[in-house]
PDB file of C-alpha atoms in Angstrom:
ATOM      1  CA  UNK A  20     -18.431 -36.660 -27.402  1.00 84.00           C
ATOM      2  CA  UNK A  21     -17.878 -33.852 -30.193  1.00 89.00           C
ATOM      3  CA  UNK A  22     -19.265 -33.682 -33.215  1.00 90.00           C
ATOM      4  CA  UNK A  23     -16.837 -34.681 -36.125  1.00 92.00           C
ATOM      5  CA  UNK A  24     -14.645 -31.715 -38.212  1.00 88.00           C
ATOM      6  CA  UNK A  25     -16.200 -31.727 -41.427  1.00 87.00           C
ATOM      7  CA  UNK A  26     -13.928 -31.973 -44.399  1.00 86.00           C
ATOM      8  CA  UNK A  27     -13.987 -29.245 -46.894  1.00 81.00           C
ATOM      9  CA  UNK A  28     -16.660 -30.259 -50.089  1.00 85.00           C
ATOM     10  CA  UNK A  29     -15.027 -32.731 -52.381  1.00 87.00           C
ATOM     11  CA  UNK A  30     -13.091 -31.137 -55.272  1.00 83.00           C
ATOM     12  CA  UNK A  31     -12.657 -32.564 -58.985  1.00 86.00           C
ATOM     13  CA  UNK A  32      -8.837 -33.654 -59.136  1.00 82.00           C
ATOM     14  CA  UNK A  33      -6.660 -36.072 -61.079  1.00 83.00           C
ATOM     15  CA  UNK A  34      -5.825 -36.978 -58.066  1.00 79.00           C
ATOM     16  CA  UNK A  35      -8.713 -38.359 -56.706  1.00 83.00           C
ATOM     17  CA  UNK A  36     -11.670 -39.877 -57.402  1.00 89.00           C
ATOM     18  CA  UNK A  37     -14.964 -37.718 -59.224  1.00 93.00           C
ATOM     19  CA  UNK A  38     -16.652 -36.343 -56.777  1.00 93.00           C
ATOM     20  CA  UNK A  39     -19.961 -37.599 -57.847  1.00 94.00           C
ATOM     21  CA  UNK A  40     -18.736 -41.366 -56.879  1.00 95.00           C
ATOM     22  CA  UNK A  41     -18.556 -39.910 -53.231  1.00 92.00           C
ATOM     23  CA  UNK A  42     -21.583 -40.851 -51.190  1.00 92.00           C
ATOM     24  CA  UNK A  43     -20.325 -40.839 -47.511  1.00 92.00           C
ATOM     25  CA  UNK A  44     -18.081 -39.235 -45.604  1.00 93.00           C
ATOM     26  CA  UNK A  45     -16.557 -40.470 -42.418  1.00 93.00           C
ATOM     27  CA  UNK A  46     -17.726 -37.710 -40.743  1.00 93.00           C
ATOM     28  CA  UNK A  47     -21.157 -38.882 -41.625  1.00 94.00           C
ATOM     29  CA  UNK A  48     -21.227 -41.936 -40.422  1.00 95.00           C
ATOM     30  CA  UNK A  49     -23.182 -42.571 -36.522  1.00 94.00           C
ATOM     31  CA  UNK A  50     -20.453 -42.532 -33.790  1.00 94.00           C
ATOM     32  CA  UNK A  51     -17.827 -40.518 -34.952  1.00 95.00           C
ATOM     33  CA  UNK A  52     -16.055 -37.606 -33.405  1.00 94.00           C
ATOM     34  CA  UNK A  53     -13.069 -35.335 -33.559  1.00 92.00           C
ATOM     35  CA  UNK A  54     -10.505 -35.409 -31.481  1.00 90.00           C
ATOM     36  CA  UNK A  55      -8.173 -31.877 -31.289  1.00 87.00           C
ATOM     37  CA  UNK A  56      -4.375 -32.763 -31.567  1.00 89.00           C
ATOM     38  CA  UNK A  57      -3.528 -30.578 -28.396  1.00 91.00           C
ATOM     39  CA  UNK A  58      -5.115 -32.928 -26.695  1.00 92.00           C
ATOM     40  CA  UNK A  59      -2.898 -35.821 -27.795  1.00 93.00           C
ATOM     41  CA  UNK A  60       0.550 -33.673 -27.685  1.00 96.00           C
ATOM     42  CA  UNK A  61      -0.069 -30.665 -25.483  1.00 95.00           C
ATOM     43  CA  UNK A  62       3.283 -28.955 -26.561  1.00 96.00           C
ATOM     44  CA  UNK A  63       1.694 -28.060 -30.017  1.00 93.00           C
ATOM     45  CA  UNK A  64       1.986 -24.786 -31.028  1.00 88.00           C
ATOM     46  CA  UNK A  65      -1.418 -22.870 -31.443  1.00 84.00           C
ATOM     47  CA  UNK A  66      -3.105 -23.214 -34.765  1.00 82.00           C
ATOM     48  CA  UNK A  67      -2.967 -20.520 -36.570  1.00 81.00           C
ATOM     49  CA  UNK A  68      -5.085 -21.231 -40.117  1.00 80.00           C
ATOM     50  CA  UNK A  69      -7.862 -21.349 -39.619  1.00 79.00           C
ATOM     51  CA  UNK A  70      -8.458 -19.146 -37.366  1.00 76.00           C
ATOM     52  CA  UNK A  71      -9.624 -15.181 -35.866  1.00 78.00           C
ATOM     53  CA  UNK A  72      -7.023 -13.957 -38.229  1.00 84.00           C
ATOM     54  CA  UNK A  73      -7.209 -15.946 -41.363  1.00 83.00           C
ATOM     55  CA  UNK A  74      -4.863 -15.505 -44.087  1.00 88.00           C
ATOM     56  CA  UNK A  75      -3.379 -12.604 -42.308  1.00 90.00           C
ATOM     57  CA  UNK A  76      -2.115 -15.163 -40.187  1.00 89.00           C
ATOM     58  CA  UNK A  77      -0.417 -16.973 -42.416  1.00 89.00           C
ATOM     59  CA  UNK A  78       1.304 -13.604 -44.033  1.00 91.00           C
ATOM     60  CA  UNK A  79       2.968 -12.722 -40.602  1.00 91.00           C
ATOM     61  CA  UNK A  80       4.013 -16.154 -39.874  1.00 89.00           C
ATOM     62  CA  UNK A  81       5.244 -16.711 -43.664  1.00 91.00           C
ATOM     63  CA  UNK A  82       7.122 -13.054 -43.234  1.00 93.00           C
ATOM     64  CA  UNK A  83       8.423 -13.685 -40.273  1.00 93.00           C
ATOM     65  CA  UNK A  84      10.205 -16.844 -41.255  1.00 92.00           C
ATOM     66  CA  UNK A  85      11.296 -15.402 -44.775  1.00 92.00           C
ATOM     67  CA  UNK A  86      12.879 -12.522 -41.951  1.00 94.00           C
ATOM     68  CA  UNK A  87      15.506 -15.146 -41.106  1.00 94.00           C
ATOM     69  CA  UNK A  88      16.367 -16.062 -44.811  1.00 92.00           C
ATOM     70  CA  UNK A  89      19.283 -14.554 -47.041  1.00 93.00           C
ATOM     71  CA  UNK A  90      18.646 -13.870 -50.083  1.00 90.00           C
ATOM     72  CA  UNK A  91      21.130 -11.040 -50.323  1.00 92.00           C
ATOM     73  CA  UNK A  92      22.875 -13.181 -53.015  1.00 92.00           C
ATOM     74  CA  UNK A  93      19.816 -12.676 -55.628  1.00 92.00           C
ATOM     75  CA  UNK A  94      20.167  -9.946 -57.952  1.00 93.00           C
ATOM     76  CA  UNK A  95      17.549  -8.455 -60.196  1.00 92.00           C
ATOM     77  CA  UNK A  96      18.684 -10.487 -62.797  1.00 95.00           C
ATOM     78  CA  UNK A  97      18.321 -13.986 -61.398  1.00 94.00           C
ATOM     79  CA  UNK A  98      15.513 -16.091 -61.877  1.00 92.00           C
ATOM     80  CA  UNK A  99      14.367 -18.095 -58.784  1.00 88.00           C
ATOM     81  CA  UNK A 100      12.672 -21.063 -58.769  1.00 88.00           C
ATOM     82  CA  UNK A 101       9.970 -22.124 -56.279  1.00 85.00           C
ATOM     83  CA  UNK A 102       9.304 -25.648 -55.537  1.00 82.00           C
ATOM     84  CA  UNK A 103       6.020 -26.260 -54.503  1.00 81.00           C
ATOM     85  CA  UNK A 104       3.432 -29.761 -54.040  1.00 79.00           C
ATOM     86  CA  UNK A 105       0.221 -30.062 -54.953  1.00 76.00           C
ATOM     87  CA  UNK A 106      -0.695 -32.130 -51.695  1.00 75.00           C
ATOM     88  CA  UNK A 107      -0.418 -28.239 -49.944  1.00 74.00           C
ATOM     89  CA  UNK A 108      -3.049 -27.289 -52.505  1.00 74.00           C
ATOM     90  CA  UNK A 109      -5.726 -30.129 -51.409  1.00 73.00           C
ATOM     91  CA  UNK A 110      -5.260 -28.755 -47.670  1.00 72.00           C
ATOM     92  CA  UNK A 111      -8.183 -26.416 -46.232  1.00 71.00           C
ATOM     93  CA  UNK A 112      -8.814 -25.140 -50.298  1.00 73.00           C
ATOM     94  CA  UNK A 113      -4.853 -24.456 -50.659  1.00 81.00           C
ATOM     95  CA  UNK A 114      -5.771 -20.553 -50.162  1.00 84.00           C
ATOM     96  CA  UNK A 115      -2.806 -20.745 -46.951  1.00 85.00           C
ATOM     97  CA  UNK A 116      -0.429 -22.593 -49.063  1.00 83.00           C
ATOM     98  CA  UNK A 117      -0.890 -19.928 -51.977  1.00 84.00           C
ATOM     99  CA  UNK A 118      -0.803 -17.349 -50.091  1.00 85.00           C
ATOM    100  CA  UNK A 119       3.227 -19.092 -48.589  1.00 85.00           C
ATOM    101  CA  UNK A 120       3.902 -19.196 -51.816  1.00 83.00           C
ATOM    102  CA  UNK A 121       3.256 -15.191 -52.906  1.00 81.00           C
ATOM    103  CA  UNK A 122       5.445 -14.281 -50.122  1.00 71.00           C
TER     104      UNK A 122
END
């Protein structure tokens, strides 16, 4: 059996409860394991964050999708808007989501 991923440290959010309150984690508790997704559905890509290549990672793969966008039809003088969820935040710190965001 593996030992169980252990989830990031709990973060103060209105979205959840204080931290404090929290006195076990799943991954805690006698028994448990982790169980990689590959191993469910084989035909997953790769992960790629976290990873050997961190964040830089998530710049190519962010670029290289932006690489197939038009945005020929923005001119200096537009504004853009970028809509964005604060569930991508609470994932792995949110550093991967930011860093989407940037591009």
């Amino acid at each position: 059996m593996r030992e169980p991923i252990k989830p990031i440290s709990p973060k103060k959010s209105q979205y959840g409860i204080d931290p404090a309150l929290l006195k076990t984690r799943v991954s805690d508790l006698q028994g448990m394991t982790s169980l990689p997704l590959k191993e469910l559905f084989p035909d997953l890509p790769d992960v790629i964050y976290p990873g050997d290549n961190g964040i830089e990672s998530i710049k190519k793969a962010t670029e290289k999708a932006l690489d197939k966008v038009d945005m020929s039809f923005i001119k200096p003088e537009h504004s853009v808007n970028i809509l964005a969820s604060h569930h991508g935040f609470t994932l792995l710190g949110g550093e991967a989501y930011a860093e989407m965001i940037k591009r």
